[in-house]
Amino acid sequence: QVQLVESGGGLVQPGGSLRLSCAASGFTGNYYAIGWFRQAPGKEREGVACISSIDGNTYYANSVKGRFTISRDNAKNTVYLQIDSLKPEDTAIYSCAATFNSLAYRCSAPRSVSPPKYAYWGQGTQVTVSS
């Protein structure tokens, strides 16, 4: 059974940085992607980045390009999301999720971070950006 556990959230001042972690376990297939998503109060869930198991290919939503970096440590079965130059509008619950959907796991197009294509979700971690 796929399990995902996020950590690393917290309260950060504007301009600061955070690194979120997603510890993954229970994967039985070789082709999948891990994505990061966020949901701010009163807003829809937004996909921000994903990384493919196939070749490590990454995809970023336009709204976060240049500030967010997704990476993985295969030895630790962990995917990271580095967030730099944090802004108040980055305040949200950040969740990681896994997909085995062939339309998404290559992380090559906007559909790669479409929430409905992800079947397994972590519980989320709160990121609050405030002075």
mmCIF file of C-alpha atoms in Angstrom, residues 42-128:
data_model
loop_
_atom_site.group_PDB
_atom_site.id
_atom_site.type_symbol
_atom_site.label_atom_id
_atom_site.label_comp_id
_atom_site.label_asym_id
_atom_site.label_seq_id
_atom_site.Cartn_x
_atom_site.Cartn_y
_atom_site.Cartn_z
ATOM 1 C CA GLY A 42 -10.902 29.251 -0.087
ATOM 2 C CA LYS A 43 -8.994 28.207 -3.191
ATOM 3 C CA GLU A 44 -8.802 25.085 -5.298
ATOM 4 C CA ARG A 45 -5.937 22.663 -4.947
ATOM 5 C CA GLU A 46 -3.081 23.644 -7.254
ATOM 6 C CA GLY A 47 -0.417 21.346 -8.637
ATOM 7 C CA VAL A 48 2.983 22.986 -8.388
ATOM 8 C CA ALA A 49 5.597 20.384 -9.379
ATOM 9 C CA CYS A 50 6.196 16.746 -10.143
ATOM 10 C CA ILE A 51 9.117 14.409 -10.664
ATOM 11 C CA SER A 52 9.062 11.248 -12.718
ATOM 12 C CA SER A 53 10.420 7.903 -11.579
ATOM 13 C CA ILE A 54 11.405 7.046 -15.146
ATOM 14 C CA ASP A 55 14.170 9.545 -15.723
ATOM 15 C CA GLY A 56 13.825 12.149 -13.010
ATOM 16 C CA ASN A 57 12.119 14.532 -15.400
ATOM 17 C CA THR A 58 10.479 17.452 -13.650
ATOM 18 C CA TYR A 59 7.617 19.772 -14.388
ATOM 19 C CA TYR A 60 6.686 23.037 -12.703
ATOM 20 C CA ALA A 61 3.574 25.130 -12.792
ATOM 21 C CA ASN A 62 4.211 28.566 -14.261
ATOM 22 C CA SER A 63 3.247 30.180 -10.974
ATOM 23 C CA VAL A 64 6.245 28.676 -9.168
ATOM 24 C CA LYS A 65 8.957 28.404 -11.813
ATOM 25 C CA GLY A 66 12.241 29.811 -10.630
ATOM 26 C CA ARG A 67 11.403 29.602 -6.915
ATOM 27 C CA PHE A 68 10.408 25.963 -6.385
ATOM 28 C CA THR A 69 12.703 23.011 -6.947
ATOM 29 C CA ILE A 70 11.609 19.396 -6.760
ATOM 30 C CA SER A 71 14.184 16.675 -6.245
ATOM 31 C CA ARG A 72 14.451 13.117 -5.037
ATOM 32 C CA ASP A 73 16.745 10.905 -3.006
ATOM 33 C CA ASN A 74 16.123 7.372 -4.209
ATOM 34 C CA ALA A 75 18.147 5.851 -1.391
ATOM 35 C CA LYS A 76 15.842 7.470 1.147
ATOM 36 C CA ASN A 77 12.650 7.082 -0.924
ATOM 37 C CA THR A 78 12.069 10.763 -0.343
ATOM 38 C CA VAL A 79 11.035 13.603 -2.610
ATOM 39 C CA TYR A 80 11.801 17.179 -1.644
ATOM 40 C CA LEU A 81 10.315 20.534 -2.515
ATOM 41 C CA GLN A 82 12.671 23.442 -1.980
ATOM 42 C CA ILE A 83 10.817 26.740 -1.813
ATOM 43 C CA ASP A 84 12.826 29.944 -2.002
ATOM 44 C CA SER A 85 11.885 33.613 -1.833
ATOM 45 C CA LEU A 86 8.691 32.762 -0.019
ATOM 46 C CA LYS A 87 5.760 35.118 -0.411
ATOM 47 C CA PRO A 88 2.629 35.497 1.718
ATOM 48 C CA GLU A 89 0.624 34.103 -1.182
ATOM 49 C CA ASP A 90 2.550 30.836 -0.842
ATOM 50 C CA THR A 91 0.686 30.221 2.405
ATOM 51 C CA ALA A 92 -1.180 26.942 1.984
ATOM 52 C CA ILE A 93 -1.336 23.313 2.961
ATOM 53 C CA TYR A 94 1.244 21.493 0.870
ATOM 54 C CA SER A 95 0.641 17.856 0.026
ATOM 55 C CA CYS A 96 2.548 15.282 -1.926
ATOM 56 C CA ALA A 97 0.814 12.668 -4.015
ATOM 57 C CA ALA A 98 1.644 9.731 -6.251
ATOM 58 C CA THR A 99 0.329 8.793 -9.649
ATOM 59 C CA PHE A 100 0.702 5.694 -11.807
ATOM 60 C CA ASN A 101 -1.330 7.337 -14.570
ATOM 61 C CA SER A 102 0.461 7.113 -17.899
ATOM 62 C CA LEU A 103 -0.803 10.557 -18.850
ATOM 63 C CA ALA A 104 0.945 12.084 -15.878
ATOM 64 C CA TYR A 105 3.946 10.070 -14.760
ATOM 65 C CA ARG A 106 6.326 11.460 -17.358
ATOM 66 C CA CYS A 107 6.013 14.958 -15.837
ATOM 67 C CA SER A 108 6.116 16.586 -19.240
ATOM 68 C CA ALA A 109 2.913 18.627 -19.480
ATOM 69 C CA PRO A 110 0.385 20.571 -17.385
ATOM 70 C CA ARG A 111 -1.684 17.427 -16.962
ATOM 71 C CA SER A 112 1.252 16.032 -14.994
ATOM 72 C CA VAL A 113 0.182 18.138 -12.023
ATOM 73 C CA SER A 114 -3.537 17.678 -12.388
ATOM 74 C CA PRO A 115 -4.892 16.556 -8.996
ATOM 75 C CA PRO A 116 -7.487 14.109 -10.382
ATOM 76 C CA LYS A 117 -4.661 12.075 -11.927
ATOM 77 C CA TYR A 118 -3.137 11.362 -8.520
ATOM 78 C CA ALA A 119 -4.563 8.469 -6.540
ATOM 79 C CA TYR A 120 -2.460 8.480 -3.391
ATOM 80 C CA TRP A 121 -2.101 11.456 -1.077
ATOM 81 C CA GLY A 122 -0.270 12.400 2.054
ATOM 82 C CA GLN A 123 -1.883 14.247 4.925
ATOM 83 C CA GLY A 124 -0.312 17.602 4.091
ATOM 84 C CA THR A 125 1.903 20.071 5.899
ATOM 85 C CA GLN A 126 1.072 23.695 6.629
ATOM 86 C CA VAL A 127 3.268 26.453 5.252
ATOM 87 C CA THR A 128 2.585 29.941 6.554
#
